[in-house]
Short mmCIF file of C-alpha atoms in Angstrom, two decimals:
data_model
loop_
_atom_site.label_atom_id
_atom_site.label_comp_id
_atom_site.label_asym_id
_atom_site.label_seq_id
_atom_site.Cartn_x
_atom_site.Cartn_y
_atom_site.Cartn_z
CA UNK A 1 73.54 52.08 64.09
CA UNK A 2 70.21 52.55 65.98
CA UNK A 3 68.25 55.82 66.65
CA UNK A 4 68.44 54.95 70.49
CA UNK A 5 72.53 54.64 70.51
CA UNK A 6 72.48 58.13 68.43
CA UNK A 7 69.84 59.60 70.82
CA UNK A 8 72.54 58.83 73.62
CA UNK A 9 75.31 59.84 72.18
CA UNK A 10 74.15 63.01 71.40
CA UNK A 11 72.56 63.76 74.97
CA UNK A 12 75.71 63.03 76.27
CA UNK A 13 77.25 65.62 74.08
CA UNK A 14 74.96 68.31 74.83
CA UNK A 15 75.67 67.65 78.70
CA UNK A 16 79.68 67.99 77.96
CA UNK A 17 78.93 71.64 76.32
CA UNK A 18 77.28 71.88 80.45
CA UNK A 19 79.90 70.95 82.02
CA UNK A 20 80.05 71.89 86.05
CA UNK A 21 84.11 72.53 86.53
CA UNK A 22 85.36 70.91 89.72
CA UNK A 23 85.20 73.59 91.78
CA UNK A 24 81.33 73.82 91.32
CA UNK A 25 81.28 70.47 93.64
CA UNK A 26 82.16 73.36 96.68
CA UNK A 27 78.18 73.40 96.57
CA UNK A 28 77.67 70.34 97.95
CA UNK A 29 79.31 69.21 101.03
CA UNK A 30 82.61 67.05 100.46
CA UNK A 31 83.84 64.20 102.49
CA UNK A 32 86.77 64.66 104.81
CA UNK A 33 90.53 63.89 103.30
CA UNK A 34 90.32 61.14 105.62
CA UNK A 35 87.29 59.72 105.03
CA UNK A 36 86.91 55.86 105.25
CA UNK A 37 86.49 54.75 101.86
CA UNK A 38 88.37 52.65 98.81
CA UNK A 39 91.71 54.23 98.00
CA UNK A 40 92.64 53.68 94.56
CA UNK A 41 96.48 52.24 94.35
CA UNK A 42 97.22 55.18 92.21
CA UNK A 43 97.70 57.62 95.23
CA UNK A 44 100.46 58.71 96.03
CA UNK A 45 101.90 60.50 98.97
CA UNK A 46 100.34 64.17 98.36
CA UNK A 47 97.68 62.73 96.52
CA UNK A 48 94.54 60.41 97.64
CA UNK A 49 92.26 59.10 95.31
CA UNK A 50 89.48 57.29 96.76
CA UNK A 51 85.69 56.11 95.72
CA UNK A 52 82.76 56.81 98.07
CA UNK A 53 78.77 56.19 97.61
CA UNK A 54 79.93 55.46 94.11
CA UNK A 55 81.73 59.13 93.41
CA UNK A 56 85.06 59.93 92.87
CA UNK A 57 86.58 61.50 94.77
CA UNK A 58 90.97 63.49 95.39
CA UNK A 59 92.74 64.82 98.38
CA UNK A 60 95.71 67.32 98.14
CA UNK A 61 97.21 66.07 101.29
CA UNK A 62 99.20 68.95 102.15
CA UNK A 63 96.33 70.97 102.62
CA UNK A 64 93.52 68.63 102.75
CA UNK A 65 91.62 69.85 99.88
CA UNK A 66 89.31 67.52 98.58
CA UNK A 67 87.80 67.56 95.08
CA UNK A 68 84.58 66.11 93.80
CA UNK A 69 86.18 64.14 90.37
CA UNK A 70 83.15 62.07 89.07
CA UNK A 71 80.56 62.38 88.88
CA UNK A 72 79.97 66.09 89.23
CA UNK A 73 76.01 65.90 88.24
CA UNK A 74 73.05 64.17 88.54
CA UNK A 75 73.14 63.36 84.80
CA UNK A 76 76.34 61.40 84.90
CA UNK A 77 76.33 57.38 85.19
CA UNK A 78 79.83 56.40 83.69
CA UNK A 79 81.97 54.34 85.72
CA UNK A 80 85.79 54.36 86.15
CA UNK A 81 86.76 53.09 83.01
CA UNK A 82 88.55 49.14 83.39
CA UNK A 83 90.79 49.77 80.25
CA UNK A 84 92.97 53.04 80.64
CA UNK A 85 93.69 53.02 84.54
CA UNK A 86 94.03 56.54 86.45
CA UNK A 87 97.27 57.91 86.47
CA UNK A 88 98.84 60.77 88.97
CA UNK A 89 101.78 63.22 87.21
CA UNK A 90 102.70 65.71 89.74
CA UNK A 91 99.56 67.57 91.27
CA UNK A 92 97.20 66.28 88.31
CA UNK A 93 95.33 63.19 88.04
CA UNK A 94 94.15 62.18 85.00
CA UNK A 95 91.47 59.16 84.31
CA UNK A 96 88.31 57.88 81.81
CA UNK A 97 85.06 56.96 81.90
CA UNK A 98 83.29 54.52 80.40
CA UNK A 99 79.32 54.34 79.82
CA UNK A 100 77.62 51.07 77.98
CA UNK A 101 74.37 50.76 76.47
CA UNK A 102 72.03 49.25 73.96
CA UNK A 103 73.37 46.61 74.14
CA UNK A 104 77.21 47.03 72.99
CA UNK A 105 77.37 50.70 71.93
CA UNK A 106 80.18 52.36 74.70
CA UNK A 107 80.23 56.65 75.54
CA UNK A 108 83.35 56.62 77.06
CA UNK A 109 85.33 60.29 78.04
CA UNK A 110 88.71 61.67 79.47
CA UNK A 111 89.44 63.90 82.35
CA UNK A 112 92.48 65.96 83.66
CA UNK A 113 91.48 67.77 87.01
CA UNK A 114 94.11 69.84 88.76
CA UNK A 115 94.26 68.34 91.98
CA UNK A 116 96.33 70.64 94.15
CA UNK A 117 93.67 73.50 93.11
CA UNK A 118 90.87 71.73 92.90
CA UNK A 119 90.05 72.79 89.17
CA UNK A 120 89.39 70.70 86.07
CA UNK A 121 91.99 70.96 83.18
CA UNK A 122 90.63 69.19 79.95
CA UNK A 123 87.46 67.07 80.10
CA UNK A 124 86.53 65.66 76.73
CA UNK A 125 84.54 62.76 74.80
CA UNK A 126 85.23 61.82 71.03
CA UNK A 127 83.57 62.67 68.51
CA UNK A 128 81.42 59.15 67.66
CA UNK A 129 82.24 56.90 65.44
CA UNK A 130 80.14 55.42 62.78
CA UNK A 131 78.73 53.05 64.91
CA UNK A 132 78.12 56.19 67.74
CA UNK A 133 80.85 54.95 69.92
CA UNK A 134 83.25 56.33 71.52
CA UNK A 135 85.75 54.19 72.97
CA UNK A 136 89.11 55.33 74.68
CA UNK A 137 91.46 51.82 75.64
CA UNK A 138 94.83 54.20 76.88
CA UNK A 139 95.75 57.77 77.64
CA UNK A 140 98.58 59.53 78.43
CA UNK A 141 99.10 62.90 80.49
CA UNK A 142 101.82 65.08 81.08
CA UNK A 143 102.65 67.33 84.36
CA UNK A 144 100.50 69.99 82.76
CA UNK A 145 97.36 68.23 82.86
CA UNK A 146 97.55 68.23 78.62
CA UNK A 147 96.46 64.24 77.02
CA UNK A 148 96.06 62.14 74.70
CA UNK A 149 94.76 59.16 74.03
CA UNK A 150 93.70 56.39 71.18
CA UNK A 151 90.45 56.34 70.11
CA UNK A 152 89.43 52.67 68.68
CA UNK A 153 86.85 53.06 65.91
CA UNK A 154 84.40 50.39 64.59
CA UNK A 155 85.01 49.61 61.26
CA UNK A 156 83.78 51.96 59.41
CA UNK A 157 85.51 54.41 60.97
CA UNK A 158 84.12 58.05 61.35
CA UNK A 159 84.22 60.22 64.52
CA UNK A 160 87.78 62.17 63.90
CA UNK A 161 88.97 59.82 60.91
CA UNK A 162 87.27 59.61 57.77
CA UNK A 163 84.95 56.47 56.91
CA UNK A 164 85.89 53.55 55.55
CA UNK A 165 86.46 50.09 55.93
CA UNK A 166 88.97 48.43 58.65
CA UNK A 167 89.66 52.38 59.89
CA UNK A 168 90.00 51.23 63.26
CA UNK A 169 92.07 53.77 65.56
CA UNK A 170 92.85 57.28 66.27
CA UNK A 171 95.45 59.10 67.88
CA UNK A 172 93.96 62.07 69.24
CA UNK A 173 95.70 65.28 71.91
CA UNK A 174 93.72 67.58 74.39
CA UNK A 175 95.77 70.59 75.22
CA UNK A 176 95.72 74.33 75.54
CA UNK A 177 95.64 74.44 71.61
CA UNK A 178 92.20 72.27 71.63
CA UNK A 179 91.71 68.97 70.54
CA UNK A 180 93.45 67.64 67.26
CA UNK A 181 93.71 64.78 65.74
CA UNK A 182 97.37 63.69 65.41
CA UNK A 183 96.67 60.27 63.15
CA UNK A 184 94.27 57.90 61.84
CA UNK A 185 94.67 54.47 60.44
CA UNK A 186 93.91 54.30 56.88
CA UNK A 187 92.10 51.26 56.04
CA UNK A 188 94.82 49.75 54.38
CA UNK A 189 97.57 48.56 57.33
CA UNK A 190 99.44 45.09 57.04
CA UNK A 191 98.12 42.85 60.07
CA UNK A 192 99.07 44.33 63.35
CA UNK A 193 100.77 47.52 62.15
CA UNK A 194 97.64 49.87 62.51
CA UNK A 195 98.07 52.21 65.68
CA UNK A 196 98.97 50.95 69.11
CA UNK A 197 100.85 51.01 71.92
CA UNK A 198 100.78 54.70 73.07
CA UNK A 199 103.94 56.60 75.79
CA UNK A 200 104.57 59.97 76.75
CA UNK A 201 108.21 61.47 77.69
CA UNK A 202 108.37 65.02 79.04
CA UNK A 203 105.83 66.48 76.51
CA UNK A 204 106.41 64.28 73.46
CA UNK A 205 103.56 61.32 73.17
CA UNK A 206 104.61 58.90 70.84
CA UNK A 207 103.01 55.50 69.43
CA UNK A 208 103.26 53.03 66.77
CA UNK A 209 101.81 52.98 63.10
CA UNK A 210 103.14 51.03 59.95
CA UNK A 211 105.63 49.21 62.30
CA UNK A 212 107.49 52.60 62.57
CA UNK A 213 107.40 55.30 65.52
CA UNK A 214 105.34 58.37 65.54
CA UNK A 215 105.44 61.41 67.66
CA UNK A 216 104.14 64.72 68.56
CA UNK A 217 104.60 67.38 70.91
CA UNK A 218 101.72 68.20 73.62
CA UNK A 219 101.42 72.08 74.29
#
């Protein structure tokens, strides 16, 4: 692990605990609901999501309320992450992030942002991993703007799982009791049973571990 990837990760940290909430982005003047610019396919018809001089940007249709989504400071230079695609449950959007550097090491977060309001939900990066990574490839989100998501670790593990060799995922939830971590891998899986393949019904987020189903309930 290099001092420059820990340097990073830890900036990156201290700027979460300075987090500007959406609605801060009312300082700065906001582009028109119908401003020409990339719509993302996830819209929907009360929602648009579009991309403009390289921010993020929603639109509550009904009332044409835009929202600054990402990024909401100078400090920021993540892009939309490639791996866990925006989704859109009722009025909240959810999406992640995904920052590279040095040359392999990835800072990647996850956002829920209230749409209709204009007001962020949950907004939160992983704690690193042994390797100072943090590196989200699927979330989940239910119509209260509550996630979660797998966390792949390198393999020594760390961040919300303990070290060790071939730990190498994390099942983690962001709701209104905090962030918890809901599973780990423990080093000592069969081929292909660690953690994977992650789905959300109603509140209940389930995924795989062990070949058998796991589940918990998002508050």
């Amino acid at each position: 692990m290099s001092s420059t990837r820990l340097a990073i990760a830890a900036t990156a940290a201290t700027l979460l605990l300075v987090f500007v909430p959406a609605a801060e982005a009312k300082k700065t003047q906001l582009p028109k609901c119908t401003a020409r610019a990339a719509t993302l396919k996830v819209s929907t018809a009360q929602i648009r999501v579009f991309k403009l001089r390289r921010k993020l940007y929603s639109c509550w249709r009904p009332t044409h309320r835009v929202t600054l989504l990402y990024p909401t400071n100078s400090h920021e230079h993540g892009l939309l992450s490639n791996a866990a695609p925006p989704v859109i449950v009722g009025h909240y959007i959810g999406f992640a992030t995904s920052q590279f550097f040095d040359p392999d090491g990835q800072y990647d977060q996850v956002f829920s942002v209230n749409v209709r309001y204009g007001r962020s939900v949950h907004r939160v990066a992983p704690r690193p991993d042994a390797a100072a990574d943090t590196d989200i490839p699927a979330f989940v989100m239910d119509n209260r703007g509550s996630l979660a998501f797998i966390q792949e670790l390198n393999l020594g593990g760390g961040g919300p799982c303990p070290e060790g060799d071939n730990i190498r995922s994390a099942v983690i939830a962001v709701d209104r009791a905090g962030t918890r971590t809901l599973d780990c891998d423990s080093g000592d899986e069969p081929a292909g049973q660690g953690i994977a393949s992650l789905t959300l019904a109603g509140h209940v987020v389930s995924w795989q571990h062990r070949g058998a189903t796991a589940s918990a309930t998002l508050r």
